[in-house]
Amino acid sequence: MIPATNQRPPATVLFIFGGSGDLNLRKLTPALYNLFIDKYLPERFAVVGLGRSPFTDDSFRERLLEGVQEFSRRKNGPDDTWKSFAPAISYMQMDVADETAYSKLSDFVGAKKKEWNEEPNVVFYLAVAPQLVPGIATNLGKLPLCGDKSHVRIVVEKPFGHDLKTAQELNSLLGGLFAEEQIYRIDHYLGKETVQNILALRFANSLFEPIWNRRYVEYVQITASETVGLEGRGGYYEGSGALRDMIQNHLLQMLCMVATEAPISFDANEVRNKKVDVLNAIRRIKPEQVKDVAVRGQYGPGEKEGKATPGYREEEGVKPDSATETFAAVKLFVDNWRWEDVPFYLRTGKSLPEKATLITIQFKPAPYYAFPEEATHSWEPNHLTIGIQPARDIRLQFQAKRPGQALAIDPVEMVFSYKDAYSVQEPEAYETLLLDVMTGDATLFMRADQVEAAWKVVTPILDAWADETPDFPNYAPGSWGPEAAMQLVEKDGFQWMTK
Ligand code: BG6
């Protein structure tokens, strides 16, 4: 989290593997640039893009500037900010499979140390395809420099493993090369301002916490819907699917924020311990229960704005009989004193009607016996909606008397909206996360045991799904997913909330 004191991190050299790739272009460099504008970057800072493409420093900087102009929340800083920022960027062409090439990195750090007369922090950011991670990490681990636990960190992007076994293997490989406190596993949802705010909402107020439990909460819903289809990511997504891509990480992490007990401090390990407790308390799904608590879907061909759109199976890089799900919905229970028997419904999908992430906490209905019958026609339980994106708001719905002589009741809303309450633009998730890596704050990153605990939650579903051929495609693009997803909540007497 950004320090309230605006204290800059110490001198840092940041190496980005996959320097010419999409993630750097769309997210990392725009984030660094915004940190630079806001004066959060270290005074002494160097970022080195590493990749196979042949760039010079200048052509690399130009490419990154295009990315900033297209994707950054600020296209241009004041005056000539880019010109002041650009000299910190350089490029090294490198074949990551070539073990001998890695000494160049130590040489670069050595030169900076001399130039700055200071031991810099060194961050290795692996913005590369998951299959390259073990090789790069192994080569980095051989550099004597990486033994310096207090100065050297490695950042690993998701997906973290393909299943529990591969995640454990990767954890054990990384654990043999680096100390856990050097490893920063990214889940970019944790960097989102509105996700972090869940802890503030719950624990900086006395209003919500007393009713935040099974006695008052009827259910919790978390929806992360996307309108986009594959966007050319067929190669990756085919081997992943919605459960692995979104639920195992982003949605379970949001569930943890909603369900966690209060940490006794915001120390990284304390917060993460509490979140692991939640994951470990999630009721294990038995193989025969999977069909009752998990729904998968895949979008077929359809039409968007009058134009025909391909079904998932027609997308590039996708098998014509693909069984990969582009939609997943699950019902989970957190079996502890606070949450026992409160259903947590999670759903996510591609090609849905809206791009929106929202969390709904529905409270148990108030008894209405005292009210005349006609007053109860529009009776609704209270709910609290946390708009993660794009709404970025918190809405509390309660009931009020409609003005007039009759005793009629209407649901009304109290709203807190970031946009209306604050004029400053909030930082992008990657700004927060990059700054945290540079300052050495791992609170918003996934610890090894968290990742494994999350895989354990979804493993029974993955196993059951792997054993059966689904009847795909089973939803139209632009719809809210397969019919069975509706039934998942309707059979419990509820509806999916879409706002
Ligand atoms: C990524 C997934 O982790 O999150 C993508 O791999 C998904 O498939 C993306 O589109 C969604 O992130 P956001 O921040 O746009 O909601």
Short mmCIF file of C-alpha atoms and ligand atoms in Angstrom, two decimals:
data_model
loop_
_atom_site.label_atom_id
_atom_site.label_comp_id
_atom_site.label_asym_id
_atom_site.label_seq_id
_atom_site.Cartn_x
_atom_site.Cartn_y
_atom_site.Cartn_z
CA MET A 1 0.00 0.00 0.00
CA ILE A 2 1.26 3.47 -0.80
CA PRO A 3 2.85 4.92 2.33
CA ALA A 4 0.86 7.83 3.73
CA THR A 5 4.11 9.70 4.21
CA ASN A 6 4.86 9.70 0.49
CA GLN A 7 8.27 8.32 1.33
CA ARG A 8 10.12 7.16 -1.76
CA PRO A 9 11.53 3.66 -1.95
CA PRO A 10 15.31 3.22 -1.89
CA ALA A 11 17.43 3.13 -5.07
CA THR A 12 16.09 0.39 -7.34
CA VAL A 13 17.03 -1.48 -10.49
CA LEU A 14 13.99 -3.14 -12.05
CA PHE A 15 14.52 -5.81 -14.70
CA ILE A 16 11.43 -6.67 -16.73
CA PHE A 17 11.60 -10.06 -18.48
CA GLY A 18 9.13 -9.85 -21.35
CA GLY A 19 10.09 -6.18 -21.74
CA SER A 20 8.62 -5.86 -25.21
CA GLY A 21 5.49 -7.83 -24.30
CA ASP A 22 1.92 -6.75 -23.77
CA LEU A 23 1.95 -6.58 -19.98
CA ASN A 24 4.82 -4.15 -19.93
CA LEU A 25 3.30 -2.06 -22.68
CA ARG A 26 -0.22 -1.90 -21.27
CA LYS A 27 0.32 -2.04 -17.54
CA LEU A 28 3.86 -1.93 -16.14
CA THR A 29 5.38 1.05 -17.93
CA PRO A 30 2.19 3.14 -17.68
CA ALA A 31 2.20 2.34 -13.94
CA LEU A 32 5.86 3.31 -13.55
CA TYR A 33 5.25 6.48 -15.49
CA ASN A 34 2.36 7.46 -13.20
CA LEU A 35 4.47 6.70 -10.14
CA PHE A 36 7.15 8.93 -11.62
CA ILE A 37 4.67 11.79 -12.18
CA ASP A 38 3.37 11.41 -8.63
CA LYS A 39 6.95 11.38 -7.29
CA TYR A 40 6.72 7.90 -5.82
CA LEU A 41 9.58 6.38 -7.80
CA PRO A 42 12.97 6.20 -6.11
CA GLU A 43 15.27 9.14 -6.80
CA ARG A 44 17.75 6.64 -8.15
CA PHE A 45 15.91 4.33 -10.46
CA ALA A 46 16.67 2.26 -13.54
CA VAL A 47 14.34 -0.05 -15.46
CA VAL A 48 15.73 -2.51 -17.95
CA GLY A 49 13.51 -4.26 -20.48
CA LEU A 50 14.73 -7.72 -21.43
CA GLY A 51 13.57 -9.60 -24.49
CA ARG A 52 14.44 -11.28 -27.73
CA SER A 53 13.27 -8.48 -30.05
CA PRO A 54 16.02 -6.23 -31.39
CA PHE A 55 15.46 -2.79 -29.84
CA THR A 56 17.89 0.00 -29.15
CA ASP A 57 17.33 1.99 -25.97
CA ASP A 58 15.72 4.73 -28.05
CA SER A 59 13.44 2.53 -30.12
CA PHE A 60 12.40 0.70 -26.94
CA ARG A 61 11.53 3.98 -25.23
CA GLU A 62 9.49 5.04 -28.25
CA ARG A 63 7.57 1.77 -28.19
CA LEU A 64 6.82 2.21 -24.49
CA LEU A 65 5.71 5.80 -25.04
CA GLU A 66 3.16 4.52 -27.55
CA GLY A 67 1.91 2.16 -24.83
CA VAL A 68 1.64 5.01 -22.33
CA GLN A 69 -0.27 7.13 -24.82
CA GLU A 70 -2.67 4.32 -25.53
CA PHE A 71 -3.13 2.69 -22.15
CA SER A 72 -2.09 4.98 -19.30
CA ARG A 73 -4.65 6.80 -17.15
CA ARG A 74 -2.51 9.84 -17.88
CA LYS A 75 -1.54 10.06 -21.54
CA ASN A 76 0.88 12.89 -20.95
CA GLY A 77 2.41 14.17 -17.78
CA PRO A 78 2.90 17.87 -17.15
CA ASP A 79 5.41 19.52 -19.53
CA ASP A 80 8.14 17.21 -20.63
CA THR A 81 7.70 14.53 -18.01
CA TRP A 82 8.25 11.67 -20.42
CA LYS A 83 11.56 13.23 -21.45
CA SER A 84 12.69 13.29 -17.81
CA PHE A 85 11.44 9.74 -17.22
CA ALA A 86 12.73 8.06 -20.40
CA PRO A 87 16.48 8.11 -19.59
CA ALA A 88 15.79 5.70 -16.69
CA ILE A 89 14.69 3.10 -19.27
CA SER A 90 17.08 0.89 -21.20
CA TYR A 91 16.84 -2.34 -23.17
CA MET A 92 18.93 -5.50 -23.23
CA GLN A 93 18.42 -8.09 -25.92
CA MET A 94 18.69 -11.44 -24.23
CA ASP A 95 17.90 -15.07 -24.83
CA VAL A 96 16.54 -16.16 -21.47
CA ALA A 97 17.53 -19.76 -22.16
CA ASP A 98 21.19 -18.74 -22.41
CA GLU A 99 22.57 -19.28 -18.93
CA THR A 100 25.70 -17.26 -19.64
CA ALA A 101 23.69 -14.14 -20.52
CA TYR A 102 22.59 -13.61 -16.92
CA SER A 103 25.94 -12.23 -15.77
CA LYS A 104 25.05 -9.09 -17.79
CA LEU A 105 22.37 -8.40 -15.21
CA SER A 106 24.82 -8.55 -12.31
CA ASP A 107 27.20 -6.31 -14.27
CA PHE A 108 24.43 -3.77 -14.77
CA VAL A 109 23.60 -3.77 -11.07
CA GLY A 110 27.33 -3.44 -10.24
CA ALA A 111 27.62 -0.41 -12.54
CA LYS A 112 24.58 1.25 -10.96
CA LYS A 113 25.92 0.59 -7.49
CA LYS A 114 29.11 2.37 -8.44
CA GLU A 115 27.33 5.24 -10.17
CA TRP A 116 24.90 5.76 -7.28
CA ASN A 117 27.38 4.93 -4.57
CA GLU A 118 24.63 2.90 -2.93
CA GLU A 119 23.53 -0.75 -2.81
CA PRO A 120 20.32 -0.73 -4.88
CA ASN A 121 17.30 -2.93 -4.47
CA VAL A 122 17.00 -5.26 -7.42
CA VAL A 123 13.63 -6.45 -8.69
CA PHE A 124 13.28 -9.16 -11.32
CA TYR A 125 9.81 -8.95 -12.83
CA LEU A 126 8.86 -12.06 -14.79
CA ALA A 127 6.25 -10.76 -17.25
CA VAL A 128 6.62 -13.86 -19.39
CA ALA A 129 4.66 -16.94 -20.43
CA PRO A 130 4.31 -19.32 -17.45
CA GLN A 131 6.41 -22.05 -19.07
CA LEU A 132 9.43 -19.70 -19.07
CA VAL A 133 9.25 -18.95 -15.34
CA PRO A 134 11.07 -22.04 -13.98
CA GLY A 135 14.01 -21.62 -16.38
CA ILE A 136 14.45 -17.91 -15.76
CA ALA A 137 14.10 -18.30 -12.00
CA THR A 138 16.66 -21.10 -11.97
CA ASN A 139 19.18 -19.02 -13.91
CA LEU A 140 18.57 -16.01 -11.70
CA GLY A 141 18.92 -18.15 -8.60
CA LYS A 142 22.48 -18.98 -9.64
CA LEU A 143 23.53 -15.33 -9.52
CA PRO A 144 25.37 -14.65 -6.25
CA LEU A 145 23.48 -11.35 -6.10
CA CYS A 146 20.17 -13.21 -5.51
CA GLY A 147 21.38 -14.49 -2.16
CA ASP A 148 20.96 -10.96 -0.82
CA LYS A 149 17.54 -11.37 0.78
CA SER A 150 17.18 -7.80 1.86
CA HIS A 151 17.84 -6.25 -1.55
CA VAL A 152 16.71 -8.71 -4.22
CA ARG A 153 13.11 -9.62 -5.09
CA ILE A 154 11.44 -11.64 -7.80
CA VAL A 155 7.93 -10.95 -9.08
CA VAL A 156 5.90 -13.75 -10.62
CA GLU A 157 2.70 -13.15 -12.56
CA LYS A 158 -0.30 -15.41 -12.59
CA PRO A 159 -1.13 -18.12 -13.56
CA PHE A 160 0.75 -19.59 -10.64
CA GLY A 161 0.69 -23.25 -11.62
CA HIS A 162 -1.91 -25.08 -13.64
CA ASP A 163 -3.25 -27.05 -10.70
CA LEU A 164 -2.31 -27.87 -7.12
CA LYS A 165 0.54 -30.17 -8.10
CA THR A 166 2.21 -27.77 -10.53
CA ALA A 167 1.75 -24.88 -8.10
CA GLN A 168 3.44 -26.93 -5.37
CA GLU A 169 6.27 -27.78 -7.76
CA LEU A 170 6.73 -24.14 -8.69
CA ASN A 171 6.62 -23.08 -5.04
CA SER A 172 9.20 -25.66 -4.17
CA LEU A 173 11.44 -24.64 -7.07
CA LEU A 174 11.23 -20.93 -6.17
CA GLY A 175 11.56 -21.75 -2.49
CA GLY A 176 14.84 -23.53 -3.21
CA LEU A 177 16.21 -20.50 -5.02
CA PHE A 178 14.81 -17.56 -3.06
CA ALA A 179 13.55 -16.90 0.45
CA GLU A 180 9.76 -16.56 0.68
CA GLU A 181 10.08 -12.87 1.55
CA GLN A 182 11.85 -12.31 -1.77
CA ILE A 183 8.99 -13.81 -3.81
CA TYR A 184 6.11 -11.55 -4.87
CA ARG A 185 3.26 -13.46 -6.51
CA ILE A 186 0.93 -11.01 -8.21
CA ASP A 187 -2.83 -11.08 -8.10
CA HIS A 188 -3.60 -7.70 -9.60
CA TYR A 189 -7.10 -7.61 -8.09
CA LEU A 190 -5.50 -7.10 -4.68
CA GLY A 191 -3.96 -3.88 -5.97
CA LYS A 192 -7.32 -2.43 -6.91
CA GLU A 193 -8.27 0.47 -4.66
CA THR A 194 -11.83 -0.78 -4.25
CA VAL A 195 -10.65 -4.25 -3.20
CA GLN A 196 -8.30 -2.80 -0.59
CA ASN A 197 -11.15 -0.63 0.62
CA ILE A 198 -13.07 -3.72 1.75
CA LEU A 199 -10.77 -3.94 4.77
CA ALA A 200 -11.29 -0.25 5.53
CA LEU A 201 -15.06 -0.59 5.18
CA ARG A 202 -15.17 -3.58 7.48
CA PHE A 203 -12.61 -2.70 10.11
CA ALA A 204 -12.48 1.11 10.21
CA ASN A 205 -16.21 1.29 10.94
CA SER A 206 -18.13 -0.09 13.86
CA LEU A 207 -21.35 -0.19 11.87
CA PHE A 208 -20.84 -3.26 9.73
CA GLU A 209 -18.70 -5.66 11.72
CA PRO A 210 -21.34 -6.59 14.34
CA ILE A 211 -23.72 -7.79 11.62
CA TRP A 212 -21.05 -9.27 9.32
CA ASN A 213 -21.77 -12.88 10.15
CA ARG A 214 -24.09 -15.85 9.74
CA ARG A 215 -26.68 -14.42 12.11
CA TYR A 216 -27.44 -11.49 9.80
CA VAL A 217 -25.99 -12.30 6.39
CA GLU A 218 -28.14 -14.40 4.08
CA TYR A 219 -25.60 -14.83 1.31
CA VAL A 220 -22.62 -13.24 -0.40
CA GLN A 221 -22.31 -12.95 -4.17
CA ILE A 222 -19.23 -12.04 -6.15
CA THR A 223 -19.58 -11.46 -9.88
CA ALA A 224 -16.76 -10.56 -12.26
CA SER A 225 -18.25 -10.33 -15.71
CA GLU A 226 -16.51 -9.38 -18.91
CA THR A 227 -17.93 -8.42 -22.28
CA VAL A 228 -14.79 -9.37 -24.17
CA GLY A 229 -14.17 -12.79 -25.63
CA LEU A 230 -10.67 -14.08 -26.05
CA GLU A 231 -8.83 -11.05 -27.43
CA GLY A 232 -6.25 -13.21 -29.20
CA ARG A 233 -5.29 -15.09 -26.01
CA GLY A 234 -6.50 -18.48 -27.28
CA GLY A 235 -3.11 -20.10 -26.74
CA TYR A 236 -3.14 -19.33 -23.03
CA TYR A 237 -6.86 -19.54 -22.32
CA GLU A 238 -7.38 -22.94 -23.94
CA GLY A 239 -5.21 -24.46 -21.23
CA SER A 240 -6.85 -22.41 -18.50
CA GLY A 241 -10.57 -21.62 -18.53
CA ALA A 242 -12.64 -19.39 -16.27
CA LEU A 243 -12.17 -21.41 -13.07
CA ARG A 244 -8.38 -21.29 -13.26
CA ASP A 245 -8.13 -17.86 -14.85
CA MET A 246 -10.40 -15.93 -12.48
CA ILE A 247 -11.97 -17.95 -9.67
CA GLN A 248 -8.86 -19.68 -8.30
CA ASN A 249 -7.22 -16.31 -7.81
CA HIS A 250 -9.13 -13.02 -8.18
CA LEU A 251 -12.55 -14.17 -6.97
CA LEU A 252 -11.26 -16.26 -4.09
CA GLN A 253 -9.08 -13.36 -3.00
CA MET A 254 -12.11 -11.08 -2.95
CA LEU A 255 -13.98 -13.73 -0.98
CA CYS A 256 -11.12 -13.69 1.52
CA MET A 257 -11.38 -9.92 1.90
CA VAL A 258 -15.10 -10.24 2.66
CA ALA A 259 -14.79 -13.23 4.96
CA THR A 260 -11.53 -12.67 6.85
CA GLU A 261 -11.38 -12.08 10.58
CA ALA A 262 -9.91 -8.73 11.62
CA PRO A 263 -6.12 -8.76 11.47
CA ILE A 264 -4.42 -7.49 14.60
CA SER A 265 -2.10 -5.39 12.43
CA PHE A 266 -1.58 -4.69 8.75
CA ASP A 267 1.66 -6.59 8.84
CA ALA A 268 1.97 -8.62 5.60
CA ASN A 269 2.08 -11.99 7.30
CA GLU A 270 -0.70 -11.24 9.73
CA VAL A 271 -3.09 -10.19 6.94
CA ARG A 272 -2.10 -13.19 4.84
CA ASN A 273 -2.44 -15.60 7.76
CA LYS A 274 -6.00 -14.47 8.26
CA LYS A 275 -6.77 -14.91 4.57
CA VAL A 276 -5.29 -18.40 4.50
CA ASP A 277 -7.54 -19.25 7.43
CA VAL A 278 -10.54 -18.40 5.25
CA LEU A 279 -9.33 -20.51 2.33
CA ASN A 280 -8.63 -23.43 4.63
CA ALA A 281 -12.09 -23.13 6.16
CA ILE A 282 -13.85 -23.45 2.79
CA ARG A 283 -15.84 -26.66 2.83
CA ARG A 284 -14.25 -29.32 0.65
CA ILE A 285 -16.53 -30.29 -2.20
CA LYS A 286 -17.03 -34.03 -2.61
CA PRO A 287 -16.83 -35.38 -6.18
CA GLU A 288 -20.51 -36.29 -6.22
CA GLN A 289 -21.48 -32.76 -5.06
CA VAL A 290 -19.73 -30.92 -7.89
CA LYS A 291 -22.75 -30.99 -10.22
CA ASP A 292 -24.88 -29.31 -7.53
CA VAL A 293 -22.46 -26.51 -6.66
CA ALA A 294 -20.52 -25.72 -9.84
CA VAL A 295 -21.65 -24.70 -13.31
CA ARG A 296 -19.52 -24.25 -16.40
CA GLY A 297 -20.33 -22.69 -19.71
CA GLN A 298 -18.86 -21.80 -23.06
CA TYR A 299 -20.18 -19.12 -25.38
CA GLY A 300 -21.32 -20.05 -28.84
CA PRO A 301 -21.52 -17.91 -31.98
CA GLY A 302 -23.80 -14.90 -31.87
CA GLU A 303 -24.22 -11.31 -32.80
CA LYS A 304 -22.92 -8.06 -31.39
CA GLU A 305 -24.13 -4.68 -32.64
CA GLY A 306 -25.64 -6.29 -35.72
CA LYS A 307 -22.45 -8.18 -36.62
CA ALA A 308 -21.93 -11.92 -36.41
CA THR A 309 -19.40 -12.89 -33.71
CA PRO A 310 -17.54 -16.21 -33.54
CA GLY A 311 -18.21 -18.74 -30.84
CA TYR A 312 -15.35 -19.66 -28.52
CA ARG A 313 -14.61 -22.77 -30.58
CA GLU A 314 -14.14 -20.62 -33.69
CA GLU A 315 -11.60 -18.32 -32.02
CA GLU A 316 -7.95 -18.47 -33.05
CA GLY A 317 -5.92 -21.02 -31.14
CA VAL A 318 -8.99 -22.88 -29.87
CA LYS A 319 -9.78 -26.52 -30.65
CA PRO A 320 -13.02 -27.03 -32.61
CA ASP A 321 -14.28 -29.38 -29.89
CA SER A 322 -12.77 -27.46 -26.99
CA ALA A 323 -14.10 -28.28 -23.51
CA THR A 324 -12.58 -25.14 -21.97
CA GLU A 325 -15.11 -23.14 -19.98
CA THR A 326 -15.48 -19.42 -20.60
CA PHE A 327 -17.99 -19.15 -17.75
CA ALA A 328 -17.92 -20.61 -14.26
CA ALA A 329 -20.19 -20.25 -11.25
CA VAL A 330 -19.65 -21.93 -7.90
CA LYS A 331 -21.33 -22.05 -4.52
CA LEU A 332 -18.99 -22.30 -1.55
CA PHE A 333 -19.33 -22.39 2.21
CA VAL A 334 -16.83 -21.10 4.74
CA ASP A 335 -17.13 -23.49 7.63
CA ASN A 336 -16.21 -21.41 10.63
CA TRP A 337 -18.10 -19.79 13.49
CA ARG A 338 -18.68 -16.60 11.56
CA TRP A 339 -19.87 -18.01 8.25
CA GLU A 340 -21.16 -21.53 8.65
CA ASP A 341 -24.03 -22.23 6.20
CA VAL A 342 -23.91 -18.80 4.53
CA PRO A 343 -23.58 -19.48 0.80
CA PHE A 344 -20.91 -17.60 -1.14
CA TYR A 345 -21.85 -17.55 -4.83
CA LEU A 346 -19.04 -16.71 -7.24
CA ARG A 347 -19.40 -16.30 -10.99
CA THR A 348 -17.31 -15.04 -13.84
CA GLY A 349 -17.40 -15.24 -17.59
CA LYS A 350 -16.40 -13.86 -20.96
CA SER A 351 -18.85 -12.49 -23.54
CA LEU A 352 -21.38 -11.50 -20.87
CA PRO A 353 -23.57 -8.37 -21.11
CA GLU A 354 -21.41 -6.09 -18.91
CA LYS A 355 -17.87 -5.50 -17.77
CA ALA A 356 -18.43 -5.27 -14.05
CA THR A 357 -17.10 -6.67 -10.81
CA LEU A 358 -19.35 -6.43 -7.81
CA ILE A 359 -19.80 -7.96 -4.42
CA THR A 360 -23.22 -8.18 -2.80
CA ILE A 361 -23.78 -8.91 0.85
CA GLN A 362 -27.43 -9.68 1.32
CA PHE A 363 -28.79 -9.49 4.85
CA LYS A 364 -31.60 -11.59 6.23
CA PRO A 365 -35.04 -10.07 5.66
CA ALA A 366 -36.57 -8.08 8.48
CA PRO A 367 -39.76 -9.61 9.92
CA TYR A 368 -42.77 -7.71 8.58
CA TYR A 369 -45.62 -8.94 10.73
CA ALA A 370 -46.30 -5.50 12.20
CA PHE A 371 -46.83 -3.90 8.80
CA PRO A 372 -50.12 -3.94 6.89
CA GLU A 373 -50.13 -6.43 4.04
CA GLU A 374 -49.99 -3.80 1.29
CA ALA A 375 -46.84 -2.32 2.86
CA THR A 376 -45.00 -5.55 2.28
CA HIS A 377 -45.51 -5.88 -1.47
CA SER A 378 -42.16 -4.34 -2.28
CA TRP A 379 -40.44 -5.71 0.84
CA GLU A 380 -36.78 -6.37 0.18
CA PRO A 381 -33.96 -7.55 2.38
CA ASN A 382 -31.16 -5.04 2.94
CA HIS A 383 -28.09 -5.42 0.88
CA LEU A 384 -24.72 -3.84 0.65
CA THR A 385 -23.17 -3.70 -2.79
CA ILE A 386 -19.48 -3.08 -3.25
CA GLY A 387 -18.79 -1.92 -6.80
CA ILE A 388 -15.21 -2.98 -7.52
CA GLN A 389 -15.25 -1.78 -11.12
CA PRO A 390 -16.19 0.17 -13.13
CA ALA A 391 -18.67 1.64 -10.59
CA ARG A 392 -16.20 2.04 -7.71
CA ASP A 393 -18.86 2.63 -5.11
CA ILE A 394 -20.57 1.21 -2.05
CA ARG A 395 -24.34 1.13 -1.93
CA LEU A 396 -26.46 0.29 1.07
CA GLN A 397 -30.01 -0.58 0.25
CA PHE A 398 -32.59 -0.26 2.97
CA GLN A 399 -36.34 0.31 3.18
CA ALA A 400 -38.08 3.61 3.73
CA LYS A 401 -41.63 4.82 4.00
CA ARG A 402 -42.97 6.23 0.77
CA PRO A 403 -44.26 9.77 1.43
CA GLY A 404 -48.04 9.91 1.70
CA GLN A 405 -50.88 8.88 3.98
CA ALA A 406 -50.60 5.18 3.23
CA LEU A 407 -47.96 3.05 4.91
CA ALA A 408 -46.09 1.93 1.83
CA ILE A 409 -42.46 0.82 1.86
CA ASP A 410 -39.86 1.27 -0.86
CA PRO A 411 -36.26 0.13 -1.14
CA VAL A 412 -33.92 3.17 -1.25
CA GLU A 413 -30.16 3.54 -1.47
CA MET A 414 -27.34 5.32 0.30
CA VAL A 415 -24.34 5.64 -1.97
CA PHE A 416 -20.66 6.34 -1.52
CA SER A 417 -18.95 6.84 -4.86
CA TYR A 418 -15.23 7.36 -5.27
CA LYS A 419 -15.84 9.54 -8.29
CA ASP A 420 -18.11 11.93 -6.39
CA ALA A 421 -16.23 11.89 -3.09
CA TYR A 422 -12.70 12.37 -4.38
CA SER A 423 -11.45 14.52 -7.18
CA VAL A 424 -8.05 12.84 -7.37
CA GLN A 425 -7.63 9.97 -9.77
CA GLU A 426 -6.92 6.80 -7.88
CA PRO A 427 -3.84 4.73 -8.76
CA GLU A 428 -4.10 1.73 -11.04
CA ALA A 429 -3.58 -1.67 -9.40
CA TYR A 430 -0.14 -2.08 -10.96
CA GLU A 431 1.03 1.26 -9.57
CA THR A 432 0.22 0.14 -6.05
CA LEU A 433 1.75 -3.29 -6.56
CA LEU A 434 4.98 -2.08 -8.18
CA LEU A 435 5.48 0.46 -5.45
CA ASP A 436 4.87 -2.22 -2.83
CA VAL A 437 7.51 -4.46 -4.40
CA MET A 438 9.99 -1.58 -4.36
CA THR A 439 9.25 -0.76 -0.73
CA GLY A 440 9.23 -4.44 0.26
CA ASP A 441 5.60 -4.65 1.40
CA ALA A 442 4.17 -8.07 0.55
CA THR A 443 0.72 -7.58 2.10
CA LEU A 444 -1.06 -7.51 -1.26
CA PHE A 445 0.85 -10.46 -2.73
CA MET A 446 0.13 -14.14 -2.60
CA ARG A 447 2.16 -16.26 -0.25
CA ALA A 448 3.00 -19.84 -1.26
CA ASP A 449 0.47 -21.36 1.14
CA GLN A 450 -2.29 -18.99 -0.02
CA VAL A 451 -1.85 -20.06 -3.63
CA GLU A 452 -1.91 -23.73 -2.68
CA ALA A 453 -4.93 -23.33 -0.40
CA ALA A 454 -6.79 -21.64 -3.27
CA TRP A 455 -5.91 -24.51 -5.62
CA LYS A 456 -7.24 -26.96 -3.04
CA VAL A 457 -10.62 -25.22 -3.12
CA VAL A 458 -11.05 -25.62 -6.88
CA THR A 459 -9.34 -29.00 -7.33
CA PRO A 460 -12.46 -31.19 -6.84
CA ILE A 461 -14.28 -29.12 -9.45
CA LEU A 462 -11.39 -29.30 -11.92
CA ASP A 463 -11.15 -33.06 -11.42
CA ALA A 464 -14.86 -33.66 -11.89
CA TRP A 465 -14.98 -31.46 -14.98
CA ALA A 466 -11.97 -33.19 -16.50
CA ASP A 467 -13.82 -36.51 -16.20
CA GLU A 468 -16.89 -35.47 -18.18
CA THR A 469 -17.42 -34.03 -21.63
CA PRO A 470 -19.52 -30.89 -21.34
CA ASP A 471 -22.37 -30.05 -23.65
CA PHE A 472 -20.76 -26.93 -25.13
CA PRO A 473 -21.46 -24.30 -26.34
CA ASN A 474 -24.26 -23.60 -23.89
CA TYR A 475 -24.72 -19.85 -23.75
CA ALA A 476 -25.20 -17.05 -26.21
CA PRO A 477 -22.69 -14.23 -26.20
CA GLY A 478 -24.16 -11.21 -24.47
CA SER A 479 -26.26 -13.37 -22.13
CA TRP A 480 -25.61 -14.01 -18.42
CA GLY A 481 -24.29 -17.50 -19.03
CA PRO A 482 -25.92 -20.92 -19.04
CA GLU A 483 -29.35 -21.54 -17.60
CA ALA A 484 -27.86 -23.83 -14.95
CA ALA A 485 -26.07 -20.81 -13.44
CA MET A 486 -29.43 -19.18 -12.79
CA GLN A 487 -30.69 -22.35 -11.16
CA LEU A 488 -27.65 -22.47 -8.89
CA VAL A 489 -29.02 -19.47 -6.98
CA GLU A 490 -32.71 -19.82 -7.79
CA LYS A 491 -32.96 -23.24 -6.17
CA ASP A 492 -31.88 -21.54 -2.94
CA GLY A 493 -34.55 -18.88 -3.44
CA PHE A 494 -32.22 -16.10 -4.66
CA GLN A 495 -31.33 -14.20 -7.84
CA TRP A 496 -27.98 -13.12 -9.22
CA MET A 497 -27.47 -9.45 -8.56
CA THR A 498 -26.36 -7.44 -11.56
CA LYS A 499 -26.19 -3.99 -9.98
C1 BG6 B 1 -6.69 -11.56 -15.81
C2 BG6 B 1 -7.27 -12.68 -16.63
O1 BG6 B 1 -6.02 -12.06 -14.69
O2 BG6 B 1 -7.73 -10.69 -15.39
C3 BG6 B 1 -8.05 -12.14 -17.81
O3 BG6 B 1 -6.23 -13.52 -17.09
C4 BG6 B 1 -9.08 -11.13 -17.37
O4 BG6 B 1 -8.68 -13.19 -18.55
C5 BG6 B 1 -8.44 -10.08 -16.45
O5 BG6 B 1 -9.62 -10.50 -18.52
C6 BG6 B 1 -9.50 -9.17 -15.85
O6 BG6 B 1 -8.86 -8.14 -15.16
P1 BG6 B 1 -9.58 -6.75 -14.95
O7 BG6 B 1 -8.67 -5.99 -14.06
O8 BG6 B 1 -9.76 -6.14 -16.32
O9 BG6 B 1 -10.91 -7.05 -14.35
#
